[in-house]
Coordinates of C-alpha atoms in Angstrom, one line a residue:
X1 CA 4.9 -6.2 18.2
X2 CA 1.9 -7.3 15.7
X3 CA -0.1 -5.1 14.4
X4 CA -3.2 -5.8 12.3
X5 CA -3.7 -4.5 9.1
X6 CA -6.5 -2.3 10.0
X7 CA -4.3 -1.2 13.1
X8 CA -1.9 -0.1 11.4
X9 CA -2.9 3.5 10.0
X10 CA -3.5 4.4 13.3
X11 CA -0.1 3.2 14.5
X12 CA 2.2 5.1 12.2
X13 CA 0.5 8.5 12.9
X14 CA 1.8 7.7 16.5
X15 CA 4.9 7.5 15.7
X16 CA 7.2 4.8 13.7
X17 CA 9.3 2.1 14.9
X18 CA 12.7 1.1 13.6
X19 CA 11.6 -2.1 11.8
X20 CA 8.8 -3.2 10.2
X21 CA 8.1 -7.0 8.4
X22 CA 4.8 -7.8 6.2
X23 CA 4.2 -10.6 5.6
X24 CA 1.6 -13.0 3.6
X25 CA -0.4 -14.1 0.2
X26 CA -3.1 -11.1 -0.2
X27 CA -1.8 -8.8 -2.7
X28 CA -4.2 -5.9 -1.9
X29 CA -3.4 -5.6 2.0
X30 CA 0.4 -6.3 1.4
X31 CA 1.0 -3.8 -1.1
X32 CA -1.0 -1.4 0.8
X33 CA 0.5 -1.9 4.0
X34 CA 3.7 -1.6 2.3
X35 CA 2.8 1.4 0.4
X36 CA 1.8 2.8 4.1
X37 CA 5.0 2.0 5.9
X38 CA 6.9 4.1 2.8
X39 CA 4.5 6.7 2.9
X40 CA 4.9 7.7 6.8
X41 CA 9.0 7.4 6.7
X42 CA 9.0 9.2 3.6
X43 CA 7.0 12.2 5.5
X44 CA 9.0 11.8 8.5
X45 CA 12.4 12.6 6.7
X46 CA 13.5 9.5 5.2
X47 CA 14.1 10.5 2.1
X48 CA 16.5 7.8 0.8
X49 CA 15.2 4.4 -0.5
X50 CA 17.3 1.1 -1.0
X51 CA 15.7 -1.5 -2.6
X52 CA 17.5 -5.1 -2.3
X53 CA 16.2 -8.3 -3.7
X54 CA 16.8 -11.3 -2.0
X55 CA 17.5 -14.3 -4.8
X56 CA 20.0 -17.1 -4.8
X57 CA 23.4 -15.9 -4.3
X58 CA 22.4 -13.0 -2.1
X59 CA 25.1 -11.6 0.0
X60 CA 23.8 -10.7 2.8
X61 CA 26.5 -8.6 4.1
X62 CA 24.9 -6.2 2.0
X63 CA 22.1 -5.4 4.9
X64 CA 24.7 -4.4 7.5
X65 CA 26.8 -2.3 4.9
X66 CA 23.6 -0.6 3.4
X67 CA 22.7 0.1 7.2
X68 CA 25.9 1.3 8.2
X69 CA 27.0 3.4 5.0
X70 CA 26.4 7.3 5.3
X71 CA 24.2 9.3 3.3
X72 CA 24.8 11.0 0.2
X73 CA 21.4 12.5 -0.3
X74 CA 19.4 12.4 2.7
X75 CA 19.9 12.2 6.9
X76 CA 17.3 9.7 7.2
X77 CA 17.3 6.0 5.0
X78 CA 14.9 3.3 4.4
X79 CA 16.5 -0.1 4.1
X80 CA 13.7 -1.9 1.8
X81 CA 14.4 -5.6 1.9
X82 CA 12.1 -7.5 -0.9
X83 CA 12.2 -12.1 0.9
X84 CA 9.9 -13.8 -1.3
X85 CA 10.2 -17.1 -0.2
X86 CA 10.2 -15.9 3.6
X87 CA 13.4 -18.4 4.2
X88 CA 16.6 -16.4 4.5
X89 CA 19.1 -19.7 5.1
X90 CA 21.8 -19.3 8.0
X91 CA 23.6 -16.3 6.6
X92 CA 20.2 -14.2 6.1
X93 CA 19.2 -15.4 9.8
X94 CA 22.2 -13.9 11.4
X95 CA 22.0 -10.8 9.6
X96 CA 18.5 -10.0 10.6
X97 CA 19.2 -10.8 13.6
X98 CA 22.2 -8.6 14.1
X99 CA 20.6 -6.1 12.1
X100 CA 17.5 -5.8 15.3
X101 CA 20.0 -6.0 17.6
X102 CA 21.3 -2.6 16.8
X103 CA 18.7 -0.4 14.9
X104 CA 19.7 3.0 14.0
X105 CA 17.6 6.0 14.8
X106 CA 18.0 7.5 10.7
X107 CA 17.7 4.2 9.6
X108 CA 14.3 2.4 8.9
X109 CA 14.3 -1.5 7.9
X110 CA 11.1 -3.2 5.7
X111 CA 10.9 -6.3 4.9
X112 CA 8.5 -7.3 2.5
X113 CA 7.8 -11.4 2.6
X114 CA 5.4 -14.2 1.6
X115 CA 3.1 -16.1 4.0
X116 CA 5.2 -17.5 6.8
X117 CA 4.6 -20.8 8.5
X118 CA 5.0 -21.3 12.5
X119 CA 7.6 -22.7 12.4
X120 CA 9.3 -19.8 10.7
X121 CA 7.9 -17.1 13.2
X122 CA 9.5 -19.1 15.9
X123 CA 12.9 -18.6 15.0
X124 CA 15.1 -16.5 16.3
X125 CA 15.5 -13.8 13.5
X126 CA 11.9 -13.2 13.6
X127 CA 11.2 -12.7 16.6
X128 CA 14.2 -10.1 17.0
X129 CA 12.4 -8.3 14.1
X130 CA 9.0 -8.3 16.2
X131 CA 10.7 -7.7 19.5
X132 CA 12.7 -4.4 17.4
X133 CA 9.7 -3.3 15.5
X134 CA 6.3 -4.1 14.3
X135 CA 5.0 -7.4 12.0
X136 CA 2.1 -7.0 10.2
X137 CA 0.5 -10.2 8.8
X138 CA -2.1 -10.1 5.9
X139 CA -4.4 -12.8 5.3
X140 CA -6.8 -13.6 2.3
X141 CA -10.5 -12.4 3.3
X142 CA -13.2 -15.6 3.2
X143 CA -16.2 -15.3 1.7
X144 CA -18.4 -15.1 5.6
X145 CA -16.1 -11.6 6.7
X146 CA -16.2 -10.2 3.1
X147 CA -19.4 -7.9 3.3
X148 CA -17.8 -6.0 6.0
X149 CA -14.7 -5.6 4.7
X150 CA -16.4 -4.4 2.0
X151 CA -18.2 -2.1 4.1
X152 CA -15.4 -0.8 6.1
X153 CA -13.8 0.2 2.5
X154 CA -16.7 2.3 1.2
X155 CA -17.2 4.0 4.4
X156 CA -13.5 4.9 3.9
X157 CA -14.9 6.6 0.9
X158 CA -18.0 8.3 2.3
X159 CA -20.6 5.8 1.0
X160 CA -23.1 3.5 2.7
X161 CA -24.1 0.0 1.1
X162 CA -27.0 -1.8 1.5
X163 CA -26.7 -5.2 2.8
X164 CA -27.8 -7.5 -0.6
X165 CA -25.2 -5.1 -2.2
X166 CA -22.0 -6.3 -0.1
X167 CA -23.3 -9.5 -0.5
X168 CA -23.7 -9.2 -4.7
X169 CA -20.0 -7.9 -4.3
X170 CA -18.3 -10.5 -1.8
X171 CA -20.1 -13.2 -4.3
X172 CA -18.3 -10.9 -7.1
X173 CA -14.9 -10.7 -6.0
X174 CA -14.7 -14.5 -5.1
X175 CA -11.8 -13.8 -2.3
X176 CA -9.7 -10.8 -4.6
X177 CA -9.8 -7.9 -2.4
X178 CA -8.5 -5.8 -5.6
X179 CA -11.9 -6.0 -7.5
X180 CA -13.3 -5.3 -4.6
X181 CA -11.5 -2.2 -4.1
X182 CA -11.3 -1.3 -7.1
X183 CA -15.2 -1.6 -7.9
X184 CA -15.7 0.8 -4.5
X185 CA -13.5 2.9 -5.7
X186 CA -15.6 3.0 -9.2
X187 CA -18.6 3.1 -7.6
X188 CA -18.2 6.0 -5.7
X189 CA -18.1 8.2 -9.0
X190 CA -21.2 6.8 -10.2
X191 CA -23.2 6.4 -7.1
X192 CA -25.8 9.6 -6.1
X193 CA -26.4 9.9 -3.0
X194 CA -24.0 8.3 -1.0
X195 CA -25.5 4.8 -0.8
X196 CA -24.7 1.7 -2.7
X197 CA -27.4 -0.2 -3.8
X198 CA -27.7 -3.8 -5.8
X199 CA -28.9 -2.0 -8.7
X200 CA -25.6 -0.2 -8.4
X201 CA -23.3 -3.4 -8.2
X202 CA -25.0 -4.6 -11.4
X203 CA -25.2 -1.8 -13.1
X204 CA -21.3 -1.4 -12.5
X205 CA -20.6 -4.9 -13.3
X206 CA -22.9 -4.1 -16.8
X207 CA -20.7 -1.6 -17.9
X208 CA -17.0 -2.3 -16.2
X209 CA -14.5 -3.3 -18.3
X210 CA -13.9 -5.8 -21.2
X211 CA -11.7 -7.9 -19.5
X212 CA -11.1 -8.4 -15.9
X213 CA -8.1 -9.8 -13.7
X214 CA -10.1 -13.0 -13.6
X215 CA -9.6 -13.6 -17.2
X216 CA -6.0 -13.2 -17.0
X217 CA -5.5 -15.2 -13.9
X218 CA -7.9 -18.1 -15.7
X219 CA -5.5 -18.1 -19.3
X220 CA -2.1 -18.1 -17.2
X221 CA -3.1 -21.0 -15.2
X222 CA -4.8 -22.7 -18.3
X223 CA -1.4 -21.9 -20.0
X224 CA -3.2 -20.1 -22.7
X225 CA -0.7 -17.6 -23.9
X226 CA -2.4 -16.1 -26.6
X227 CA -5.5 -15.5 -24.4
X228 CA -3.4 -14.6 -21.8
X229 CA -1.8 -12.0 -24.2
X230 CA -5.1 -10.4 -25.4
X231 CA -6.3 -10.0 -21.9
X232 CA -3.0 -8.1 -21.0
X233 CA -3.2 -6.0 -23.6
X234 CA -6.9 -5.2 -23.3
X235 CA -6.5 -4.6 -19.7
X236 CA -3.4 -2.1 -20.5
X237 CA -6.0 -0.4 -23.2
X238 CA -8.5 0.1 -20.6
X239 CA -6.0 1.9 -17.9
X240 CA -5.8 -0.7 -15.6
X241 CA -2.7 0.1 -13.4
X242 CA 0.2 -2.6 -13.3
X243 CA 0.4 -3.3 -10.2
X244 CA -3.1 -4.2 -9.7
X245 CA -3.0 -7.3 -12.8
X246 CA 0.8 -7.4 -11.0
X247 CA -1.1 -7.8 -7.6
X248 CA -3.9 -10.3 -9.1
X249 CA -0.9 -12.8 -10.9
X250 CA 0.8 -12.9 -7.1
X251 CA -2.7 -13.9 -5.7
X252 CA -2.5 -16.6 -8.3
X253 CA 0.5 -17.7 -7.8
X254 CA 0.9 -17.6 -3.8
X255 CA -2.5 -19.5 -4.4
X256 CA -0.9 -22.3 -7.1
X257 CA 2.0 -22.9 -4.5
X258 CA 0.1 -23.4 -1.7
X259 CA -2.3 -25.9 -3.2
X260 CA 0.3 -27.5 -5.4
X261 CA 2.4 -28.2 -2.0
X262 CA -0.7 -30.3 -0.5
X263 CA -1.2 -31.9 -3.4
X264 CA 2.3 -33.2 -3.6
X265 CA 2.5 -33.8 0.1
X266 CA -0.4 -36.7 -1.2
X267 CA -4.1 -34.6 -0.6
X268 CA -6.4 -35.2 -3.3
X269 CA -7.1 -31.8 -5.6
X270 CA -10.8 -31.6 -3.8
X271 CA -9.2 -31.5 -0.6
X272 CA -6.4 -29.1 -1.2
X273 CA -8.4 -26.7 -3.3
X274 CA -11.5 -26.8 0.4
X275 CA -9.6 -23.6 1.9
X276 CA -10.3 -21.8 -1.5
X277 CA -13.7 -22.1 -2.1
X278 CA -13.4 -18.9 -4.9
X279 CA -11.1 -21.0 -6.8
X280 CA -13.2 -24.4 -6.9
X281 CA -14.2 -23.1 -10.2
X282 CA -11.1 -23.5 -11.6
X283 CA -10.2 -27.2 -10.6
X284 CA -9.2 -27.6 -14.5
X285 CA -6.9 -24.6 -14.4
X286 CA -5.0 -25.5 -11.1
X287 CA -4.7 -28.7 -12.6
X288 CA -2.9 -27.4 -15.9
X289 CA -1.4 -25.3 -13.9
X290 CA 0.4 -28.2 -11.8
X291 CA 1.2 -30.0 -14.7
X292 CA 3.5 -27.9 -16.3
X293 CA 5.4 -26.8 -13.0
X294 CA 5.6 -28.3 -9.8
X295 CA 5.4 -25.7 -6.6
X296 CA 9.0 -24.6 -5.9
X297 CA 9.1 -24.0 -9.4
X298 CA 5.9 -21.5 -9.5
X299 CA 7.7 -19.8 -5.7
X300 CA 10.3 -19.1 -7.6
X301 CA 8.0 -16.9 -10.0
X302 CA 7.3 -14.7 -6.8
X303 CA 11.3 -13.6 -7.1
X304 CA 9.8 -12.1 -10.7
X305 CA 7.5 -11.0 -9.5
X306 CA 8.8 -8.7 -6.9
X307 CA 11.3 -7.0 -9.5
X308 CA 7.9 -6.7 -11.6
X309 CA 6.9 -4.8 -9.0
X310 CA 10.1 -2.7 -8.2
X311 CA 9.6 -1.5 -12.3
X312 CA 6.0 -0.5 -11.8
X313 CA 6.8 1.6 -9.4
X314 CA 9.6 3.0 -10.2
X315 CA 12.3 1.7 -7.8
X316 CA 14.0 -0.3 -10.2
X317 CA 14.6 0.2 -14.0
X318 CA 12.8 -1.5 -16.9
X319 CA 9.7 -1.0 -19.3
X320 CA 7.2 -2.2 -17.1
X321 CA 4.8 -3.5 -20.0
X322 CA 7.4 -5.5 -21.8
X323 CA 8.4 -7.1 -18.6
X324 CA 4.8 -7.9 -17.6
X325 CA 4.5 -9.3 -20.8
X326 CA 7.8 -11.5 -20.8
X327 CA 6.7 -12.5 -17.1
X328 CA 2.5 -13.6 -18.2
X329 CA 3.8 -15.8 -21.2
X330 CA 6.5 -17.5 -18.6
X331 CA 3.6 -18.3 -16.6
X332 CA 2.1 -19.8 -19.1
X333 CA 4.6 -21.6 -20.6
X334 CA 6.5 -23.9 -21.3
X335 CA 4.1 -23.7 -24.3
X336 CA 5.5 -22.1 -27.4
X337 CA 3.3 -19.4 -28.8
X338 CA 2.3 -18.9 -32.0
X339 CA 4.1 -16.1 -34.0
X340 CA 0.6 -14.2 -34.7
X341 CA -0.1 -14.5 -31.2
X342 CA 3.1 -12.2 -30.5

């Protein structure tokens, strides 16, 4: 069963289903559909969490025992399954598949994956997942379906917004939904009366922060680790939560990949960088960004990524800004950084 990502609020206060799979290469609306899915089973008695990462190696028997094993602290589990690349081989297929075929009433699968091509949501192991539970597929917002987007997330706060205002903000958040969200989310402390106006947009954008996801996407893919390195650290001195500059270095990597595959497949950098028209701006950084790695190698950064995630959040162990820092200077590399830049 798909559900949309606006659906699916709505569709967990009815009740949840056994299985649920996101998918896609928006950080914002995957991490918040995620966070949703957690939310509801964790209200609904699923009060044990187990978190497995699928990387090279992965032994997959590990789904079925995690699903079969009993309980220590809770009656009710939820099987979180973290498939960056969205390809789970032969072994991963059967499980999954086996897995559907018998879901357990105290036992909720997620599975957490990257954009999936249709050739992939043809095979058999997803569709069992769909025809067990619920996919949810996010999608990057263009420019033309931004200001109502937009829209649709400040009424969710109470506001109004005049129309040249969405539009000052879609030109603003040049396809990341996270600045978007989070200058809403700003705004509606500093607005009076309920409305949004331009005035307020570029008063916000006056006096936001020093440093903005932008810049840290724009160093990593210039490979400019001490940049990179201020930014991060200015970011963390301004409060800005980890996984929203986690969520912004997945856009820009899911991005990288995807454009770095057409380029290698033989399309010119023009062409392969027309479905991203907020990133035609940084032609010079994709391109420095290709030459130090080739695609695979910048997927595999997603794995990273993930367990980034897993610390932020708690689920997994770590100092979260050490590792966000060890993870932005591989990005950047394979440049060496200067000691004083450390």
């Amino acid at each position: 069963m798909q559900v949309r990502p606006e659906q699916l609020a709505g569709h967990l206060e009815r009740g949840l289903a056994p299985i649920y799979l996101v998918s896609g290469d928006e950080p914002l609306q995957f991490n918040e559909s995620l966070d949703a899915v957690r939310n509801a089973a964790r209200r609904q008695g699923f009060g044990e969490r187990t978190v497995l990462d699928v990387e090279s190696g992965f032994d997959w028997s590990r789904l079925g025992e995690a699903g079969a094993s009993l309980s220590l602290f809770a009656e009710r589990r939820l099987i979180e399954l973290r498939l960056p690349t969205g390809r789970p081989g032969t072994e991963g297929a059967k499980a999954l598949s086996a897995f559907a075929g018998t879901p357990g009433e105290d036992v909720m699968l997620l599975v957490g994956t990257g954009r999936l091509d249709a050739r992939t949501k043809r095979s058999e192991w997803f569709r069992a997942l769909d025809r067990a539970g619920a996919t949810i597929e996010v999608w990057p917002k263009e420019r033309p379906a931004l200001p109502a987007w937009l829209r649709d997330r400040a009424a969710a706060r109470g506001l109004t917004a005049a129309p040249d205002a969405l539009d000052e903000l879609a030109d603003r958040c040049e396809g990341n939904l996270a600045y978007g969200a989070q200058t809403i989310e700003r705004l509606a402390l500093l607005v009076s009366g309920g409305r949004i106006e331009l005035d307020d947009v570029l008063d916000g954008a006056a006096h936001g922060a020093r440093f903005t996801s932008f810049d840290l996407v724009d160093a990593t893919l210039a490979g400019d680790a001490p940049r990179a390195l201020q930014v991060l650290a200015g970011l963390a001195a301004e409060g800005e939560a980890p996984p929203a500059i986690i969520g912004a270095l997945a856009w820009e990597v899911r991005t990288v990949v995807r454009i770095g595959r057409d380029v290698e497949q033989g399309a010119a950098i023009g062409d392969a960088l027309r479905p991203f028209p907020a990133w035609r701006r940084r032609r010079r950084q994709v391109l420095a960004a290709l030459e130090r790695r080739r695609s695979r190698s910048w997927q595999i950064r997603l794995v990273a990524l993930a367990r980034l995630d897993a610390i932020s959040k708690g689920a997994a162990p770590g100092d979260v800004q050490d590792a966000l820092r060890r993870l932005v200077l591989d990005l950047c590399g394979p440049r060496v950084v200067p000691a004083r830049a450390v």
